[in-house]
Short mmCIF file of C-alpha atoms in Angstrom, two decimals:
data_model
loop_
_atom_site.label_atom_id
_atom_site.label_comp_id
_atom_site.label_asym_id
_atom_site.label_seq_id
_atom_site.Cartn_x
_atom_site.Cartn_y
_atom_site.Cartn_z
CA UNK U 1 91.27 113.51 101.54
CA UNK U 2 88.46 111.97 103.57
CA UNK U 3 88.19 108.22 103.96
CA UNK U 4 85.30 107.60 101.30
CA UNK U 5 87.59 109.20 98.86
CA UNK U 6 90.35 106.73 99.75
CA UNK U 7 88.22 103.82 99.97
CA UNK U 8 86.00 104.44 97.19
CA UNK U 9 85.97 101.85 94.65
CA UNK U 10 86.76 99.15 96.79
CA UNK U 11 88.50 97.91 99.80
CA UNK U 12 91.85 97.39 101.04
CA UNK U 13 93.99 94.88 99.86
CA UNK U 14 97.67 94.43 98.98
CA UNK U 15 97.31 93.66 95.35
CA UNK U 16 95.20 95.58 92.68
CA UNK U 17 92.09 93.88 91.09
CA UNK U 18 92.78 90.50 89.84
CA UNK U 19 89.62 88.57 90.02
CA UNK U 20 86.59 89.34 87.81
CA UNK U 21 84.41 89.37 91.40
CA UNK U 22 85.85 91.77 93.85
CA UNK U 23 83.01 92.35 95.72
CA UNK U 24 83.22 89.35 98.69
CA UNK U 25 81.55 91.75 101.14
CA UNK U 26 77.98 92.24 99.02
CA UNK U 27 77.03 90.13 95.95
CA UNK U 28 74.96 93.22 94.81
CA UNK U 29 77.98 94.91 94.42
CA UNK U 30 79.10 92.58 92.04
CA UNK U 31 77.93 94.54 89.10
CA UNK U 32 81.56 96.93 89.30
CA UNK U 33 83.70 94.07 88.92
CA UNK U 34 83.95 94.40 85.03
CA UNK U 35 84.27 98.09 85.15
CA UNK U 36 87.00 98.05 88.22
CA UNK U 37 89.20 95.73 86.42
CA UNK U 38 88.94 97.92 83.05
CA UNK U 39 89.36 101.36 85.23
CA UNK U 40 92.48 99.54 86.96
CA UNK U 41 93.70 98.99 83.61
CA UNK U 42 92.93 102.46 82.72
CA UNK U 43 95.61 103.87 86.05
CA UNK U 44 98.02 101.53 85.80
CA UNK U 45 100.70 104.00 84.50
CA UNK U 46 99.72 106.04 87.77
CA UNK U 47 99.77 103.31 90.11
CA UNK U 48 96.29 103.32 91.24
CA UNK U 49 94.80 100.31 93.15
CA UNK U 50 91.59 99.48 93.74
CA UNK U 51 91.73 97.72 96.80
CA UNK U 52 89.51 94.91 98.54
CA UNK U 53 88.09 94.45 102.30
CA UNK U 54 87.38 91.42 103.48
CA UNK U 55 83.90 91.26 105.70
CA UNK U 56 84.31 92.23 108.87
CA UNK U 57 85.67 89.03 110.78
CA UNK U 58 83.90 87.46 114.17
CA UNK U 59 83.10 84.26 115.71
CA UNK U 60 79.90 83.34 116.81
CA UNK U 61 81.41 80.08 119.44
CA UNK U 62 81.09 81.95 122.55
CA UNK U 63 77.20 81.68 121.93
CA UNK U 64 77.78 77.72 120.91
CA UNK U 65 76.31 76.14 123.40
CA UNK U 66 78.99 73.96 125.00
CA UNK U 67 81.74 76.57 124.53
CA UNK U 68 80.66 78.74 128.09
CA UNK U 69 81.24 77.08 131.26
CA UNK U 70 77.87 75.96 133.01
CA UNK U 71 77.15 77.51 136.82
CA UNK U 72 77.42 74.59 138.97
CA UNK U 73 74.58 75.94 141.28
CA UNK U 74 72.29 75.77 138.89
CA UNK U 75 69.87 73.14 137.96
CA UNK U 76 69.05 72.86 133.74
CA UNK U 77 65.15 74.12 134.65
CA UNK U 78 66.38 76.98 136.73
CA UNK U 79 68.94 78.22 133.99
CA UNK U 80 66.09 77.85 131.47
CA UNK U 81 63.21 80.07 133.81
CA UNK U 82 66.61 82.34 134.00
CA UNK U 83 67.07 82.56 130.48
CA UNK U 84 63.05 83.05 129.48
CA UNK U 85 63.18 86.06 131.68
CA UNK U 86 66.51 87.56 130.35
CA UNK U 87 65.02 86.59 127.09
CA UNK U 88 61.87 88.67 128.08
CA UNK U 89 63.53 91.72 129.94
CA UNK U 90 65.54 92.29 126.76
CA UNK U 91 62.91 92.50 124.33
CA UNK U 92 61.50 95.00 126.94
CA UNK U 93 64.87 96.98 126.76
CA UNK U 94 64.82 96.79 123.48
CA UNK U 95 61.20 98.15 122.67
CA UNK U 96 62.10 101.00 125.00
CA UNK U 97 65.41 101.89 123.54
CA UNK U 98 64.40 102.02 119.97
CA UNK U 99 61.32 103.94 121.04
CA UNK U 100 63.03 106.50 122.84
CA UNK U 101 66.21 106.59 120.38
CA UNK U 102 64.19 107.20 117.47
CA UNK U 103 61.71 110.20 119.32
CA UNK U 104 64.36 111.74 121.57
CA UNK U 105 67.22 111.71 118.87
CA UNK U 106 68.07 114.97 116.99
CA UNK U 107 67.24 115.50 113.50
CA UNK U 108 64.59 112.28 113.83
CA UNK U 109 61.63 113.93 112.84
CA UNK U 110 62.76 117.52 114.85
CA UNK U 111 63.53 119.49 111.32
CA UNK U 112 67.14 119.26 112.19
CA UNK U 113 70.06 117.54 110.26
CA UNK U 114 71.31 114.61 111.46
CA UNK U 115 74.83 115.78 110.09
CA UNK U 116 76.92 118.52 111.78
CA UNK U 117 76.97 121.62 109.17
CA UNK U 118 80.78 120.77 109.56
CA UNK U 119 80.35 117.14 108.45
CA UNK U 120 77.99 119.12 105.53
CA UNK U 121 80.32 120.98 103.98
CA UNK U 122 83.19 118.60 103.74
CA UNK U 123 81.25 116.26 102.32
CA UNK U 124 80.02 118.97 99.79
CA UNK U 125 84.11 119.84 99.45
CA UNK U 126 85.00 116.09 99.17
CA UNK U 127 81.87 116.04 96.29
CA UNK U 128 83.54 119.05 94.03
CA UNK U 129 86.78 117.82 94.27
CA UNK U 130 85.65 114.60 93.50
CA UNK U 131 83.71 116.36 90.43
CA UNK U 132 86.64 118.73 89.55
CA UNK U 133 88.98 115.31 89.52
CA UNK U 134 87.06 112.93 87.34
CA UNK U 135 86.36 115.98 84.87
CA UNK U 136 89.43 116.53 84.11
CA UNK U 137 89.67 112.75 83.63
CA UNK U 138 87.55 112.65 80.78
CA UNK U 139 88.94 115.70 78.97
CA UNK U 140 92.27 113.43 79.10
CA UNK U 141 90.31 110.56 77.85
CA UNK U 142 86.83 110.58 77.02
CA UNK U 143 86.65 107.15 76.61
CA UNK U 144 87.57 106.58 80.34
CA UNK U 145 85.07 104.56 82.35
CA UNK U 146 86.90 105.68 85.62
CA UNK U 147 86.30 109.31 84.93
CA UNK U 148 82.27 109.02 84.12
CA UNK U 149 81.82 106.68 87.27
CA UNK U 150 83.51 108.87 89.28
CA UNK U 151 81.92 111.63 88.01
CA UNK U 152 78.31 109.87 88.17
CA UNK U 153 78.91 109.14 91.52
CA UNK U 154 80.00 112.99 92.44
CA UNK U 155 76.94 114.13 90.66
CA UNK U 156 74.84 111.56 92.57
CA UNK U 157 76.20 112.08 95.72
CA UNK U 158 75.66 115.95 95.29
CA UNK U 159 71.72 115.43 94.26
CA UNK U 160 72.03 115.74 90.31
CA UNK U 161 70.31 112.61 89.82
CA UNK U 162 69.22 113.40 86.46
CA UNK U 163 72.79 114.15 85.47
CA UNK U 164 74.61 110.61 87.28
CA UNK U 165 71.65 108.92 85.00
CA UNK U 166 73.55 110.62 81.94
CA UNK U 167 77.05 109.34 83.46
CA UNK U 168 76.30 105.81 84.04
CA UNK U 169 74.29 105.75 80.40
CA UNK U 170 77.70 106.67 79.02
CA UNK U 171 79.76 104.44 81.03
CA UNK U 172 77.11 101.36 79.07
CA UNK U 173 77.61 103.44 75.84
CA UNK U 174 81.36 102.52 76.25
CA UNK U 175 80.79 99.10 77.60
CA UNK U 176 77.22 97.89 76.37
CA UNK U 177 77.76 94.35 78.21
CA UNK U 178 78.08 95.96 81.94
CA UNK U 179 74.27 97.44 81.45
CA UNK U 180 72.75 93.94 83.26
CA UNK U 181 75.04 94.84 86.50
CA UNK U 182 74.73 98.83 87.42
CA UNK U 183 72.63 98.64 90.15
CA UNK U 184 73.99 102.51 90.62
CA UNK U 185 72.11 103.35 87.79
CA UNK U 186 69.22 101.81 89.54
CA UNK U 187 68.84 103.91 91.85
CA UNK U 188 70.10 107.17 90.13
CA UNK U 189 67.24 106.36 87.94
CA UNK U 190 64.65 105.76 91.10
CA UNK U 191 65.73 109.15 92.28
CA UNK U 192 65.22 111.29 88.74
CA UNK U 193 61.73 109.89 88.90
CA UNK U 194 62.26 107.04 86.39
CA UNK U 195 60.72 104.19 88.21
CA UNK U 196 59.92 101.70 85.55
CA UNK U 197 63.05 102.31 84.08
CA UNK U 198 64.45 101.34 87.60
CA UNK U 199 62.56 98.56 87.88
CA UNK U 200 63.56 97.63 84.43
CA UNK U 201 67.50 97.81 85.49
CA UNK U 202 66.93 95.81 88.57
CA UNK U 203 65.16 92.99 86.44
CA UNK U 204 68.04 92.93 84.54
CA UNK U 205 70.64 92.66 87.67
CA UNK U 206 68.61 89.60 88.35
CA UNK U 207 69.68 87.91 85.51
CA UNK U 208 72.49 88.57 86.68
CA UNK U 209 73.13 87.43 90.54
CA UNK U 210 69.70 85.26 91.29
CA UNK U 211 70.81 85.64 95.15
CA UNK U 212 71.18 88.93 96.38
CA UNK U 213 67.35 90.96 97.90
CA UNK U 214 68.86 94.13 97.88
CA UNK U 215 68.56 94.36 94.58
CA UNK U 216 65.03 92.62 94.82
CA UNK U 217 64.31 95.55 97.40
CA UNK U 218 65.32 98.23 94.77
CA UNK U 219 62.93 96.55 92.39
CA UNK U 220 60.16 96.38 94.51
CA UNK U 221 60.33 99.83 95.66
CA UNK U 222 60.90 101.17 91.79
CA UNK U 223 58.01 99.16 91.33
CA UNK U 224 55.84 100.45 93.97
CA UNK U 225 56.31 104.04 92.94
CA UNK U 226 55.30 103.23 89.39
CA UNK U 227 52.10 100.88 90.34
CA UNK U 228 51.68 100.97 93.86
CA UNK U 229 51.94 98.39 96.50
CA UNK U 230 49.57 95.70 95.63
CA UNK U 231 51.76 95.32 91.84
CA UNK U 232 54.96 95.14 93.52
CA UNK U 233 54.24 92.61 96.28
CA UNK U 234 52.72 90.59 93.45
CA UNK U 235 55.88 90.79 91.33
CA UNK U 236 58.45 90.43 94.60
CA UNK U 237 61.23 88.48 93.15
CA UNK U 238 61.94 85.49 94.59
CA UNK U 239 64.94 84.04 96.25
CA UNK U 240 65.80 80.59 97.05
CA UNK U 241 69.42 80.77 98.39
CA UNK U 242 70.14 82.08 101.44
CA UNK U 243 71.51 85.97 101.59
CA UNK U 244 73.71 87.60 103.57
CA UNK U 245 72.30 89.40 107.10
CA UNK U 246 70.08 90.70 107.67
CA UNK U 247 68.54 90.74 103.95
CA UNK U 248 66.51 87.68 104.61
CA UNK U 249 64.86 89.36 106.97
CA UNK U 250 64.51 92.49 105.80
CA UNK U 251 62.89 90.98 102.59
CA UNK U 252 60.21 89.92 104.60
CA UNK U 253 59.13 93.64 105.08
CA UNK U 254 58.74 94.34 102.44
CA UNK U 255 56.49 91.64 101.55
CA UNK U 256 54.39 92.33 104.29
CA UNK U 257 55.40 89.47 106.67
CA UNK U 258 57.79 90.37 109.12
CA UNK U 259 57.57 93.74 111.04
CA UNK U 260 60.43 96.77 111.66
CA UNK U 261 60.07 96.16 115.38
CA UNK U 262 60.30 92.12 114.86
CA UNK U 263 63.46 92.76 112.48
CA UNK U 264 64.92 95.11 114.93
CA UNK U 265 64.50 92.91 117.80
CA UNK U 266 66.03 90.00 115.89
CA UNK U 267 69.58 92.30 115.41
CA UNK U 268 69.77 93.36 118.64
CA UNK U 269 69.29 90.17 120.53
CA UNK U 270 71.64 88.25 117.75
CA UNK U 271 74.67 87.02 119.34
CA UNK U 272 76.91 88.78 117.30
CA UNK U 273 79.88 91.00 117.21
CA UNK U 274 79.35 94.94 117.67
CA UNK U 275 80.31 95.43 114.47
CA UNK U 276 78.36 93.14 112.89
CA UNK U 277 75.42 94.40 114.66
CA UNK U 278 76.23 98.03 113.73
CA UNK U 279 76.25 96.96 110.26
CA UNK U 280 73.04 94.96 110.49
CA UNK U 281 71.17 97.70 112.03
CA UNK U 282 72.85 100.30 109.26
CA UNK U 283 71.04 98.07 106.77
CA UNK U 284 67.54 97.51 108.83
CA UNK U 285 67.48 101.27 109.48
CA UNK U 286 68.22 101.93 105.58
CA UNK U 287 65.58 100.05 104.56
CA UNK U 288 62.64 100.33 107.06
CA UNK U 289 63.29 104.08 106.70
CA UNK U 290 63.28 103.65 102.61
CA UNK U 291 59.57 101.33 103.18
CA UNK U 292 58.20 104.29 105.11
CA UNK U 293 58.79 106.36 101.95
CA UNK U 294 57.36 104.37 99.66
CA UNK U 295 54.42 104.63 101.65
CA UNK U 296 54.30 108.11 102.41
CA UNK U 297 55.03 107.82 106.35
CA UNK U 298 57.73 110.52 106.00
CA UNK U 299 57.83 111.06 109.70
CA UNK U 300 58.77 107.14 110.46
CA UNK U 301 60.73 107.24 107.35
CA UNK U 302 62.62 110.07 108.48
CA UNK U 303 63.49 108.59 111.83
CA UNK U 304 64.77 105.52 110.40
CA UNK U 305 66.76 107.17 107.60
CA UNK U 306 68.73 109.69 110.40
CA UNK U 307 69.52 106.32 112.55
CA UNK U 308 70.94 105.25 108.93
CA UNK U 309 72.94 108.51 108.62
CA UNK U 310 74.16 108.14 111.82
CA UNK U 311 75.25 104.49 111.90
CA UNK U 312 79.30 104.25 112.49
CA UNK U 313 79.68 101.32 110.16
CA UNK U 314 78.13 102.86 106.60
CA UNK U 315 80.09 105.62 105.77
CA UNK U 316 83.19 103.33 106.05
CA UNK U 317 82.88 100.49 105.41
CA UNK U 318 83.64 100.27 102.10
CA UNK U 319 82.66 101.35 98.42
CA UNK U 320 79.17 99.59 98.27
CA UNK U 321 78.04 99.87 102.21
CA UNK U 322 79.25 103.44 101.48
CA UNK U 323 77.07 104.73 98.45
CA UNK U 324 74.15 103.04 100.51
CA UNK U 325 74.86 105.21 102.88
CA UNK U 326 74.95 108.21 101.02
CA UNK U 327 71.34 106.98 99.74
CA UNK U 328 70.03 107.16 103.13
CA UNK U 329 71.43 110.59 103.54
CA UNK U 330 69.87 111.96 100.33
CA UNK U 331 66.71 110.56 101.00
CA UNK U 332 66.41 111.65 104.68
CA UNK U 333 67.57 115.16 103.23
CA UNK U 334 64.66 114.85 100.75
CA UNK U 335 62.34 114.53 103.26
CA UNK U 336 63.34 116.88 105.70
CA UNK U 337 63.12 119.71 103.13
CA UNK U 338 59.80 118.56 101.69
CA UNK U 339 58.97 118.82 105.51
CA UNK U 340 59.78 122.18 105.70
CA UNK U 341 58.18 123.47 102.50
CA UNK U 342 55.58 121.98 103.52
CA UNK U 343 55.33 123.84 107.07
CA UNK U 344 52.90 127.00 106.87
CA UNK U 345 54.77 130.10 107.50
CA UNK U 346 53.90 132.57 109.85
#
């Protein structure tokens, strides 16, 4: 069983689902907390758990300053001229890595997949069996809300948007009061074309978590496929806590006041942990790929989306970070065989 399957309702923990917010690691993933305690209750004669991960741990006092020891030989005006220009030759690196990484990798913008064929078709494998499993679930008990979000998801995952739509509607038809909080039917519903009903499902997440921008980010792009640009900057929604990284900054993008170079170059030159960084620039990626679409730059979006597909920390990291990730294949898979259709043949 591959590691999404394991991992795929949540993280690991030691105890099953207990508290009615599981989701530590993403506030917009709140909206399964409801249904994961019910679906828990649903396996308990089995034994099932639905586990928890905690956020990836690391410590930022290495950067504090204080915490490094000083170089005696130097004077405070020569260590700051020293740190301008390391300050300076980074950015430089920086520009020219992205540039090159996002030309000179395969399947960015080449026609290729980013995605082994291997990697393809166990993932399609992992999908059936995943659609074969929560099938079965619902002959056993049609009133299971385990076996139509698994099976949503499986359909999703597999490109039947239309059909996840019809999974997650029955999963509300079960449970009418967890309608405010899937965000999964979101975005099945932004992929099987239904925009303002998108936008209409991410309004309603607002109501219920006021913090989060990725779901603001959903909404704006739902909302810029059903009116256009100029209607969903004017209807952003707007945040006054601070988010988790790099979502503040990413928000900015999308209302047209921070760039995907300037949000790049603020990741890589964070003093953070790899992993941390991997998972910021899975996100940045993700999103500055998914902005490109909405715009119709499918050869930047492209780019962006197969640094996405590639990104170590995504397919993972968790439930959430996980079905994100599978977004950013989809999409980038989208795109690549609009590409070719659109290619005249010899």
């Amino acid at each position: 069983m591959a590691v999404w399957q394991r991992e795929r309702f949540v993280m690991r923990t030691e105890n099953p689902v207990k508290t009615k917010n599981p989701y530590e690691t993403s506030r917009f993933f709140r909206g399964l907390a409801s249904p994961l305690a019910k679906i828990a209750d649903e396996d308990n004669s089995r034994q099932r758990q639905f586990p928890l991960k905690t956020p990836h741990a690391f410590s930022e006092s290495s950067s504090i300053p204080g915490k490094t020891q000083p170089q005696p030989e130097s004077t405070p005006s020569e260590h700051s001229v020293k740190a301008a220009m390391l300050r300076i030759l980074t950015c430089i690196a920086i520009t020219l890595l992205t540039s090159l990484s996002l030309a000179q990798e395969p399947g960015a913008g080449d026609g290729t997949n980013p995605l082994s064929e291997e990697r393809l078709a166990e993932l399609d494998n992992d999908f059936q069996s995943l659609l074969d499993e929560s099938a079965a679930t619902i002959a056993r008990n049609p009133q299971s809300l385990r076996g139509y979000s698994e099976h949503g998801d499986a359909l999703f995952f597999l490109g039947r948007f239309k059909e996840a739509v019809a999974d997650y509607d029955q999963m509300i038809e079960l449970e009418p009061k967890e309608k405010a909080s899937h965000w999964r039917r979101g975005i099945a519903l932004f992929y099987a074309g239904q925009f303002e009903d998108a936008a209409a499902q991410f309004e309603s997440y607002h109501s219920f978590d006021q913090i989060d921008r990725e779901n603001g980010i959903w909404r704006y792009l739902s909302q810029h496929r059903a009116h256009g640009q100029a209607k969903a900057r004017e209807g952003l929604l707007k945040y006054q806590k601070d988010d988790r990284e790099p979502f503040p900054a990413v928000y900015k993008l999308f209302a047209g006041t921070m760039t995907p170079e300037e949000i790049l170059e603020q990741i890589n030159t964070a003093k953070i942990s790899k992993t941390e960084r991997e998972k910021r620039l899975f996100y940045a990626h993700l999103y500055i790929g998914l902005n490109h679409a909405v715009e119709g730059e499918d050869e930047q979006a492209r780019k962006h989306l197969a640094l996405a597909t590639r990104n170590t920390w995504g397919p993972t990291a968790g439930y959430g970070p996980h079905y994100m990730w599978q977004v950013g294949r989809l999409h980038e898979s989208l795109l690549r065989n609009k590409q070719s259709k659109d290619q005249p043949r010899n």
